[in-house]
Coordinates of N, CA and C in Angstrom, one line a residue:
Chain A
D1 N 118.9 90.9 99.7 CA 117.6 90.6 100.4 C 118.2 89.6 101.3
A2 N 117.2 89.5 102.5 CA 117.5 88.6 103.6 C 117.4 87.2 103.2
K3 N 118.0 86.3 104.0 CA 117.7 84.9 103.5 C 116.6 84.4 104.3
T4 N 115.8 83.4 103.8 CA 114.7 82.8 104.6 C 114.7 81.3 104.8
T5 N 114.4 80.8 106.0 CA 114.3 79.3 106.1 C 113.0 79.0 106.4
Q6 N 112.6 77.7 105.7 CA 111.4 77.2 105.8 C 111.5 75.5 105.8
P7 N 110.6 74.9 106.4 CA 110.6 73.5 106.4 C 110.4 73.1 104.9
T8 N 110.9 71.9 104.8 CA 111.1 71.2 103.2 C 109.6 71.0 103.0
S9 N 108.7 70.3 103.9 CA 107.4 69.6 103.6 C 106.6 69.8 105.0
M10 N 105.2 69.7 104.7 CA 104.3 69.7 105.8 C 103.0 69.1 105.3
D11 N 102.3 68.4 106.1 CA 100.9 67.9 106.0 C 99.8 68.6 106.5
C12 N 98.8 68.6 106.2 CA 97.7 69.4 106.9 C 96.3 68.5 106.5
A13 N 95.3 68.2 107.3 CA 94.4 67.7 107.0 C 93.3 68.6 106.3
E14 N 92.5 68.3 105.5 CA 91.5 69.2 104.9 C 90.5 69.7 105.8
G15 N 90.3 70.9 105.6 CA 89.5 71.6 106.6 C 89.9 72.2 107.6
R16 N 91.2 71.8 108.1 CA 92.0 72.5 109.3 C 92.8 73.5 108.8
A17 N 93.5 74.3 109.8 CA 94.2 75.4 109.5 C 95.5 74.9 109.2
A18 N 96.2 75.5 108.1 CA 97.7 75.3 107.8 C 98.3 76.3 108.1
N19 N 99.3 75.9 108.9 CA 100.2 77.1 109.6 C 101.8 76.8 108.9
L20 N 102.3 77.8 108.2 CA 103.5 77.6 107.6 C 104.4 78.4 108.1
P21 N 105.6 78.0 108.7 CA 106.4 79.1 109.3 C 107.6 79.5 108.5
C22 N 108.0 80.5 108.6 CA 109.2 81.0 107.9 C 110.1 81.7 109.0
N23 N 111.5 81.5 108.8 CA 112.4 82.3 109.8 C 113.0 83.5 108.8
H24 N 113.4 84.5 109.2 CA 113.9 85.4 108.3 C 114.7 86.4 109.6
S25 N 115.7 85.8 110.1 CA 116.4 86.3 111.3 C 117.2 87.5 110.9
T26 N 117.7 87.7 109.6 CA 118.7 88.8 109.3 C 117.8 89.8 108.5
I27 N 116.4 89.8 108.6 CA 115.8 90.8 107.9 C 115.8 92.1 108.4
S28 N 115.8 93.2 107.6 CA 116.1 94.5 108.1 C 114.9 95.5 108.2
G29 N 114.9 96.6 108.5 CA 113.8 97.4 108.8 C 113.0 97.7 107.7
N30 N 113.8 97.7 106.3 CA 113.0 98.2 105.2 C 112.7 97.1 104.3
E31 N 112.6 95.8 104.9 CA 112.1 94.6 103.9 C 111.0 94.2 104.3
Y32 N 110.1 93.8 103.2 CA 108.8 93.1 103.2 C 109.0 91.8 103.4
V33 N 107.9 91.0 103.9 CA 107.8 89.5 104.0 C 106.6 89.4 102.8
Y34 N 107.0 88.6 101.8 CA 106.0 88.2 100.8 C 105.8 86.6 100.8
W35 N 104.6 86.3 100.5 CA 104.3 84.9 100.4 C 103.7 84.7 98.9
Y36 N 104.4 83.5 98.4 CA 103.6 83.1 96.9 C 103.6 81.7 97.1
R37 N 102.7 81.1 96.2 CA 102.7 79.6 96.3 C 102.6 79.2 94.6
Q38 N 103.1 78.0 94.6 CA 102.8 77.4 93.1 C 102.6 75.9 93.1
I39 N 101.4 75.9 92.6 CA 100.5 74.7 92.4 C 101.4 74.0 91.0
H40 N 101.6 72.8 91.3 CA 102.5 72.0 90.3 C 102.5 72.5 88.9
S41 N 103.7 73.1 88.8 CA 104.1 73.8 87.4 C 103.3 74.8 86.8
Q42 N 102.6 75.3 87.7 CA 101.7 76.5 87.2 C 102.7 77.8 87.6
G43 N 102.3 79.0 87.1 CA 102.9 80.3 87.5 C 102.6 80.5 88.9
P44 N 103.8 80.9 89.6 CA 103.4 81.4 91.2 C 102.4 82.3 91.2
Q45 N 101.8 82.4 92.5 CA 100.6 82.8 92.7 C 100.9 83.9 94.0
Y46 N 100.6 85.0 93.8 CA 100.8 85.9 95.0 C 99.7 85.6 96.0
I47 N 100.1 85.7 97.3 CA 99.1 85.3 98.4 C 98.9 86.6 99.2
I48 N 100.0 87.0 99.9 CA 99.8 88.0 100.8 C 101.4 88.6 101.2
H49 N 101.6 89.8 101.6 CA 102.6 90.3 102.0 C 102.5 91.3 103.3
G50 N 103.6 91.7 104.0 CA 103.3 92.6 105.1 C 104.7 93.0 105.5
L51 N 104.6 94.0 106.4 CA 106.0 94.6 106.7 C 106.2 94.6 108.2
K52 N 105.2 95.0 108.9 CA 105.4 94.4 110.5 C 104.0 94.4 111.2
N53 N 102.9 94.7 110.6 CA 101.7 94.3 111.2 C 101.2 93.2 110.6
N54 N 100.4 92.3 111.2 CA 99.7 91.2 110.8 C 98.7 91.7 109.8
E55 N 98.6 90.9 108.7 CA 97.8 91.2 107.4 C 96.8 90.1 107.3
T56 N 95.7 90.3 106.7 CA 94.8 89.2 106.3 C 94.0 89.6 104.9
N57 N 93.6 88.6 104.1 CA 93.2 88.9 103.0 C 92.3 87.6 102.6
E58 N 91.5 87.6 101.5 CA 90.8 86.5 101.4 C 91.4 85.2 101.2
M59 N 92.5 85.2 101.2 CA 93.3 83.9 100.8 C 94.1 83.3 102.1
A60 N 94.5 84.3 102.9 CA 95.3 83.8 104.0 C 95.5 85.0 105.1
S61 N 96.1 84.7 106.2 CA 96.6 85.7 107.2 C 98.2 85.5 107.3
L62 N 98.8 86.6 107.6 CA 100.2 86.5 107.8 C 100.3 87.3 109.3
I63 N 101.1 86.3 110.0 CA 101.3 87.0 111.3 C 102.9 87.0 111.4
I64 N 103.5 88.1 111.7 CA 104.7 88.5 111.8 C 105.2 88.8 113.2
T65 N 106.3 88.1 113.7 CA 106.6 88.4 115.1 C 107.1 90.0 115.2
E66 N 107.0 90.2 116.6 CA 107.4 91.6 117.0 C 108.6 92.0 116.6
D67 N 109.7 91.2 116.7 CA 110.9 91.4 116.4 C 111.3 91.3 114.8
R68 N 110.4 90.6 114.1 CA 110.2 90.3 112.7 C 111.3 89.4 112.1
K69 N 111.6 88.4 113.1 CA 112.5 87.5 112.7 C 112.0 86.3 112.1
S70 N 110.4 86.3 112.3 CA 109.9 85.1 111.8 C 108.5 85.5 111.6
S71 N 107.9 84.8 110.7 CA 106.4 84.9 110.3 C 105.9 83.6 110.2
T72 N 104.4 83.6 110.0 CA 103.6 82.3 109.8 C 102.7 82.7 108.8
L73 N 102.4 81.9 107.9 CA 101.2 82.1 106.9 C 100.2 81.0 107.3
I74 N 98.8 81.6 107.6 CA 97.9 80.7 107.9 C 97.0 80.7 106.9
L75 N 96.7 79.5 106.2 CA 95.5 79.1 105.5 C 94.3 78.7 106.3
P76 N 93.2 79.4 106.7 CA 92.4 79.1 107.9 C 91.7 77.6 107.6
H77 N 91.2 77.4 106.5 CA 90.4 76.2 106.1 C 91.0 75.5 104.9
A78 N 92.1 74.6 105.0 CA 92.8 74.1 104.0 C 91.9 73.2 103.1
T79 N 92.0 73.3 101.7 CA 91.4 72.4 100.9 C 92.4 71.7 100.1
L80 N 92.0 70.7 99.3 CA 92.9 70.1 98.5 C 93.6 70.8 97.5
R81 N 92.9 71.7 97.0 CA 93.6 72.6 96.2 C 94.4 73.6 96.6
D82 N 94.7 73.5 98.0 CA 95.9 74.3 98.5 C 96.9 73.6 98.5
T83 N 97.1 72.2 97.9 CA 98.4 71.6 98.0 C 99.2 72.3 96.8
A84 N 100.5 72.7 97.4 CA 101.3 73.5 96.5 C 102.8 73.7 97.3
V85 N 103.5 74.2 96.6 CA 104.8 74.9 97.4 C 104.9 76.2 97.7
Y86 N 104.8 76.4 98.8 CA 104.7 77.9 99.4 C 106.2 78.5 99.6
Y87 N 106.2 79.7 99.2 CA 107.6 80.4 99.2 C 107.4 81.6 100.1
C88 N 108.3 81.8 101.1 CA 108.4 82.9 101.7 C 109.5 83.7 101.3
I89 N 109.2 84.9 101.0 CA 110.4 85.6 100.2 C 110.6 87.2 101.0
V90 N 111.6 87.6 101.2 CA 111.9 88.8 101.8 C 112.5 89.7 101.1
R91 N 112.1 90.9 101.1 CA 112.4 91.8 99.7 C 112.6 93.2 100.1
L92 N 113.4 93.8 99.7 CA 113.7 95.3 99.9 C 112.5 96.1 99.5
R93 N 112.1 97.0 100.5 CA 111.2 98.0 100.1 C 111.8 98.8 98.9
L94 N 110.7 98.8 97.8 CA 111.2 99.3 96.5 C 112.2 100.7 96.6
Q95 N 113.1 100.4 95.8 CA 114.2 101.6 95.7 C 114.7 101.3 94.3
G96 N 114.7 102.4 93.5 CA 115.4 102.3 92.3 C 115.2 101.1 91.6
S97 N 116.1 100.3 91.2 CA 116.0 99.5 90.0 C 115.8 97.9 90.7
Q98 N 115.6 97.9 92.0 CA 115.3 96.4 92.3 C 114.2 95.8 91.6
G99 N 114.5 94.4 91.0 CA 113.6 94.1 90.1 C 113.1 92.8 90.6
N100 N 113.9 91.8 91.0 CA 113.5 90.2 91.0 C 112.8 89.9 92.4
L101 N 112.2 88.8 92.6 CA 112.2 88.1 93.8 C 113.0 86.9 93.7
I102 N 113.6 86.5 94.9 CA 114.4 85.5 95.0 C 113.7 84.4 95.7
F103 N 113.4 83.2 94.9 CA 112.7 82.1 95.4 C 113.7 81.2 95.9
G104 N 113.4 80.8 97.2 CA 114.2 79.6 97.6 C 113.4 78.3 97.3
K105 N 113.6 77.3 98.1 CA 113.0 76.0 97.8 C 111.5 76.0 98.3
G106 N 111.2 76.6 99.3 CA 109.9 76.6 99.7 C 109.5 75.5 100.5
T107 N 108.0 75.4 100.9 CA 107.6 74.3 101.8 C 106.6 73.6 100.9
K108 N 106.7 72.5 100.6 CA 105.7 71.7 100.1 C 104.5 71.2 100.9
L109 N 103.4 71.9 100.9 CA 102.3 71.5 101.6 C 101.3 70.5 100.9
S110 N 101.2 69.4 101.6 CA 100.2 68.6 101.1 C 99.0 68.5 102.0
V111 N 97.8 68.6 101.5 CA 96.5 68.8 102.2 C 95.8 67.4 101.8
K112 N 95.6 66.6 102.9 CA 94.9 65.2 102.7 C 93.7 65.3 103.2
P113 N 92.8 64.5 102.5 CA 91.4 64.2 102.8 C 91.2 63.7 104.2
Chain B
D1 N 89.3 86.3 81.1 CA 90.3 85.9 80.6 C 91.7 86.2 81.2
A2 N 92.7 85.5 81.3 CA 94.0 85.6 82.0 C 94.5 86.9 81.8
D3 N 95.0 87.5 83.0 CA 95.6 88.8 82.8 C 97.0 88.8 82.3
V4 N 97.7 87.8 82.6 CA 99.2 87.5 81.8 C 99.1 86.2 81.0
T5 N 99.3 86.4 79.7 CA 99.4 85.2 79.0 C 100.5 84.9 78.3
Q6 N 100.9 83.7 78.1 CA 102.3 83.3 77.5 C 102.1 82.4 76.3
T7 N 102.7 82.5 75.1 CA 102.7 81.6 73.9 C 104.0 81.3 73.5
P8 N 104.2 80.2 73.2 CA 103.4 78.9 73.2 C 103.5 78.3 74.7
R9 N 102.4 77.5 75.0 CA 102.7 77.0 76.3 C 103.6 75.8 76.3
N10 N 103.8 75.1 75.2 CA 104.7 74.1 75.2 C 105.5 74.0 73.9
R11 N 106.9 73.9 74.0 CA 107.5 74.0 72.7 C 108.7 72.8 72.8
I12 N 108.8 72.0 71.8 CA 110.2 71.1 71.6 C 110.9 71.8 70.6
T13 N 112.1 71.8 70.6 CA 113.0 72.3 69.5 C 114.2 71.6 69.4
K14 N 115.1 72.0 68.4 CA 116.4 71.4 68.4 C 117.4 72.3 68.7
T15 N 118.6 71.6 69.1 CA 119.9 72.6 69.3 C 120.1 73.4 68.1
G16 N 120.4 74.7 68.4 CA 120.8 75.7 67.4 C 119.8 76.4 66.7
K17 N 118.3 76.1 66.9 CA 117.3 76.7 66.4 C 117.0 78.1 67.2
R18 N 116.6 79.1 66.7 CA 116.3 80.4 67.3 C 114.4 80.1 67.8
I19 N 114.4 80.6 68.9 CA 113.2 80.4 69.8 C 112.5 81.7 70.2
M20 N 111.3 82.0 70.2 CA 110.9 83.4 70.6 C 109.7 82.9 71.6
L21 N 109.7 83.4 72.9 CA 108.7 83.1 73.7 C 107.9 84.5 74.0
E22 N 106.6 84.5 74.0 CA 106.0 85.8 74.0 C 105.1 85.9 75.2
C23 N 105.1 87.1 75.9 CA 104.2 87.4 76.8 C 103.4 88.7 76.7
S24 N 102.0 88.5 76.9 CA 101.4 89.6 76.9 C 100.4 89.9 78.2
Q25 N 100.1 91.0 78.4 CA 99.4 91.4 79.8 C 98.4 92.5 79.7
T26 N 97.3 92.3 80.3 CA 96.1 93.2 80.2 C 95.9 94.1 81.6
K27 N 97.1 93.8 82.5 CA 97.0 94.5 83.8 C 97.2 95.8 83.7
G28 N 97.8 96.5 82.6 CA 98.2 97.8 82.7 C 99.6 98.1 83.5
H29 N 100.3 97.1 83.8 CA 101.4 97.4 84.5 C 102.7 97.6 83.7
D30 N 103.6 98.5 84.3 CA 104.6 98.9 83.5 C 105.7 98.2 83.4
R31 N 105.9 97.2 84.7 CA 107.0 96.4 84.8 C 106.7 95.0 84.3
M32 N 107.8 94.3 83.7 CA 107.6 92.9 83.2 C 109.0 92.2 83.2
Y33 N 108.9 90.8 83.6 CA 109.9 90.2 83.9 C 109.8 88.7 83.3
W34 N 111.1 88.0 83.0 CA 111.2 86.9 82.5 C 111.9 86.0 83.6
Y35 N 111.4 84.9 83.9 CA 112.3 84.0 84.8 C 112.2 82.5 84.1
R36 N 113.2 81.5 84.6 CA 113.2 80.2 84.3 C 113.1 79.6 85.7
Q37 N 112.7 78.4 85.5 CA 112.6 77.3 86.6 C 113.1 76.1 86.2
D38 N 113.9 75.4 86.8 CA 114.6 74.1 86.7 C 113.9 73.2 87.6
P39 N 113.8 72.0 87.4 CA 113.4 71.0 88.3 C 113.8 71.0 89.8
G40 N 113.0 71.2 90.7 CA 113.3 71.2 92.1 C 114.0 72.4 92.4
L41 N 114.0 73.4 91.7 CA 114.7 74.6 92.1 C 113.8 75.9 91.9
G42 N 114.0 77.1 92.6 CA 113.3 78.1 92.5 C 113.4 78.9 91.1
L43 N 112.8 79.9 91.1 CA 112.9 80.7 89.8 C 113.9 81.5 89.9
R44 N 114.5 81.8 88.7 CA 115.7 82.8 88.4 C 115.3 83.7 87.6
L45 N 115.9 84.9 87.7 CA 115.5 86.1 87.0 C 116.3 86.2 85.7
I46 N 115.9 86.3 84.4 CA 116.7 86.4 83.2 C 116.7 88.0 82.8
Y47 N 115.6 88.4 82.5 CA 115.8 89.9 82.1 C 114.2 90.5 82.8
Y48 N 114.5 92.0 83.0 CA 113.4 92.7 83.5 C 113.2 94.0 82.7
S49 N 112.2 94.5 82.8 CA 111.8 95.9 82.0 C 111.1 96.9 82.9
F50 N 111.4 97.9 83.0 CA 110.4 98.7 84.1 C 109.8 99.6 83.1
D51 N 109.9 99.9 81.8 CA 109.0 100.4 80.9 C 109.4 100.1 79.5
V52 N 108.9 100.6 78.7 CA 109.1 100.4 77.2 C 110.4 100.6 76.8
K53 N 111.0 101.5 77.4 CA 112.4 101.8 77.0 C 113.5 101.6 77.7
D54 N 113.1 100.5 78.6 CA 114.1 99.9 79.9 C 114.1 98.5 79.8
I55 N 115.3 98.2 79.6 CA 115.8 96.8 79.6 C 117.0 96.2 80.7
N56 N 116.8 95.4 81.3 CA 117.8 95.3 82.4 C 118.1 93.5 82.5
K57 N 119.4 93.2 82.6 CA 119.8 91.8 82.8 C 119.7 91.4 84.1
G58 N 119.0 90.0 84.3 CA 119.1 89.6 85.6 C 120.3 88.7 85.7
E59 N 119.9 87.9 86.8 CA 121.1 86.9 87.3 C 121.7 85.9 86.0
I60 N 120.9 85.5 85.1 CA 121.4 84.5 84.1 C 120.9 84.8 82.8
S61 N 121.4 86.0 82.3 CA 120.8 86.5 80.9 C 121.8 86.0 79.7
D62 N 122.8 85.5 80.0 CA 123.5 84.9 78.9 C 122.8 83.7 78.2
G63 N 122.8 84.1 76.7 CA 122.1 83.0 75.8 C 120.7 83.5 75.6
Y64 N 120.2 84.7 76.1 CA 118.9 85.1 76.0 C 119.0 86.5 75.5
S65 N 118.0 87.2 74.9 CA 117.7 88.4 74.6 C 116.4 88.7 74.7
V66 N 115.9 90.0 74.9 CA 114.5 90.4 75.1 C 114.2 91.3 74.3
S67 N 112.7 91.7 74.0 CA 112.3 92.9 73.3 C 111.0 93.3 73.9
R68 N 111.0 94.7 74.3 CA 109.6 95.1 75.0 C 109.0 96.0 73.9
Q69 N 108.1 95.3 73.3 CA 107.5 96.0 71.8 C 106.4 96.9 72.3
A70 N 105.9 96.8 73.5 CA 105.0 97.8 74.0 C 104.8 97.6 75.5
Q71 N 103.9 98.4 76.2 CA 103.7 98.1 77.5 C 103.2 96.8 77.8
A72 N 102.5 96.3 76.9 CA 101.9 95.0 77.2 C 102.5 93.8 76.8
K73 N 103.6 94.1 76.1 CA 104.3 92.9 75.4 C 105.5 92.8 75.7
F74 N 106.1 91.7 76.1 CA 107.6 91.3 76.5 C 108.0 90.1 76.0
S75 N 109.0 90.0 75.0 CA 109.3 88.7 74.3 C 110.7 88.3 74.7
L76 N 110.7 87.1 74.9 CA 112.1 86.5 75.2 C 112.5 85.6 74.1
S77 N 114.0 85.6 73.7 CA 114.4 85.0 72.5 C 115.6 84.2 73.0
L78 N 115.8 82.9 72.5 CA 117.0 82.3 72.6 C 117.5 82.2 71.2
E79 N 118.6 82.8 70.8 CA 119.2 83.0 69.6 C 119.7 81.7 69.1
S80 N 120.0 80.8 69.8 CA 120.6 79.5 69.5 C 120.4 78.5 70.7
A81 N 119.4 77.8 70.6 CA 118.9 77.2 71.8 C 120.0 75.8 72.1
I82 N 120.0 75.7 73.3 CA 120.8 74.5 73.7 C 120.1 73.7 74.8
P83 N 120.7 72.4 74.9 CA 119.8 71.5 75.9 C 119.8 72.1 77.0
N84 N 120.7 72.7 77.8 CA 120.6 73.2 79.2 C 119.6 74.4 79.4
Q85 N 119.0 74.8 78.2 CA 118.0 75.7 78.3 C 116.6 75.3 78.4
T86 N 116.4 74.0 78.6 CA 115.4 73.2 78.7 C 114.8 73.5 80.1
A87 N 113.6 74.2 80.4 CA 113.0 74.5 81.6 C 111.7 75.2 81.4
L88 N 111.0 75.5 82.5 CA 109.8 76.0 82.5 C 110.2 77.7 82.4
Y89 N 109.6 78.5 81.5 CA 109.8 79.9 81.6 C 108.6 80.6 82.0
F90 N 108.8 81.6 83.0 CA 107.6 82.3 83.2 C 107.8 83.7 83.0
C91 N 106.6 84.6 82.8 CA 106.5 85.8 82.6 C 105.9 86.4 83.6
A92 N 106.2 87.6 84.2 CA 105.5 88.1 85.3 C 105.4 89.8 84.9
T93 N 104.4 90.3 85.6 CA 104.5 91.7 85.6 C 104.2 92.3 87.0
S94 N 104.5 93.5 87.1 CA 104.1 94.2 88.4 C 104.1 95.7 88.2
D95 N 103.4 96.3 89.3 CA 103.2 97.8 89.3 C 103.6 98.3 90.6
P96 N 104.7 99.3 90.9 CA 104.9 99.5 92.1 C 103.9 100.3 93.1
S97 N 102.9 100.8 92.2 CA 101.6 101.6 92.8 C 100.7 100.8 93.1
F98 N 100.6 99.5 92.7 CA 99.6 98.5 93.1 C 99.7 97.6 94.1
G99 N 98.8 97.2 94.9 CA 99.0 96.1 95.8 C 99.1 96.8 97.4
G100 N 99.0 98.0 97.3 CA 99.0 98.7 98.7 C 100.4 99.0 99.4
G101 N 100.6 100.4 99.1 CA 101.6 100.9 99.9 C 102.8 101.2 99.1
F102 N 103.3 102.4 99.2 CA 104.6 102.7 98.7 C 105.5 101.7 99.0
G103 N 106.4 101.2 98.0 CA 107.6 100.5 98.3 C 107.2 98.9 98.3
T104 N 106.0 98.6 97.8 CA 105.7 97.2 97.5 C 105.4 97.1 95.8
D105 N 105.8 95.9 95.6 CA 105.6 95.8 94.0 C 105.4 94.3 93.8
T106 N 104.1 94.1 94.0 CA 103.7 92.7 94.0 C 103.8 92.0 92.4
Q107 N 104.3 91.0 92.2 CA 104.5 90.5 90.8 C 103.4 89.3 90.8
Y108 N 102.9 89.4 89.3 CA 101.8 88.5 88.9 C 102.3 87.6 87.8
F109 N 102.3 86.4 87.9 CA 102.8 85.6 86.9 C 101.8 84.8 85.7
G110 N 102.4 84.8 84.6 CA 101.7 83.9 83.8 C 101.7 82.6 84.0
P111 N 101.1 81.6 83.0 CA 101.0 80.1 83.3 C 102.2 79.4 82.9
G112 N 103.2 79.8 82.2 CA 104.4 79.3 81.8 C 104.4 78.8 80.6
T113 N 105.7 78.7 80.1 CA 105.9 77.8 78.8 C 107.1 77.0 79.1
R114 N 106.5 75.7 78.8 CA 107.6 74.3 79.0 C 108.4 74.3 77.7
L115 N 109.7 74.5 77.7 CA 110.6 74.5 76.7 C 111.4 73.5 76.8
T116 N 111.3 72.5 75.7 CA 112.4 71.3 75.6 C 113.3 71.5 74.6
V117 N 114.7 71.6 74.6 CA 115.6 71.7 73.6 C 116.2 70.4 73.3
L118 N 116.1 69.6 72.3 CA 116.7 68.4 72.1 C 118.1 68.3 71.4

């Protein structure tokens, strides 16, 4: 699976949009971009994933550049409860026995009042 | 009720003791996973199972064993616990047909078990 690079930490004001970048310059054509988050010591929570088109759901939007070498997770109106570590994971399109997600160190997002 | 549950949520034990961590899910997913997380680090895969008759080792399976008793239940055992197995343990489930699109396999995690081995 391709490696990802994320900033170690970011701050965001409550009510503002939080934009979390991720670089995945070695991504291949059959790899998805996934985003998870982990609120202190809780189980990781799935947020969104995409292949090449931008995606939006009730939690967030995912913007993937045309060359697919980077992406941005957007939380449109951050709240204090969005304070968490956000993980960007690049993962092969499901084939055979691929099992795990490879979690890096993620970005620690702190939403401040 | 939570879709993925883990018991116990916290456990303190002594070196050499046998410990079992249990995971149950009501999501109807075939695939289940056990991960561990150490402070400041990402999650690492211990074992995974794609169906009741399938068990696979992950990257750090030494010192652990698993049992897939049913589609809904996946247990992790430490036969003889040692202090460096002190960690947060997470169970996860997935279904490759769920979450939109062939080739996706979104995983859903339980709340975790905090295990301390003295």
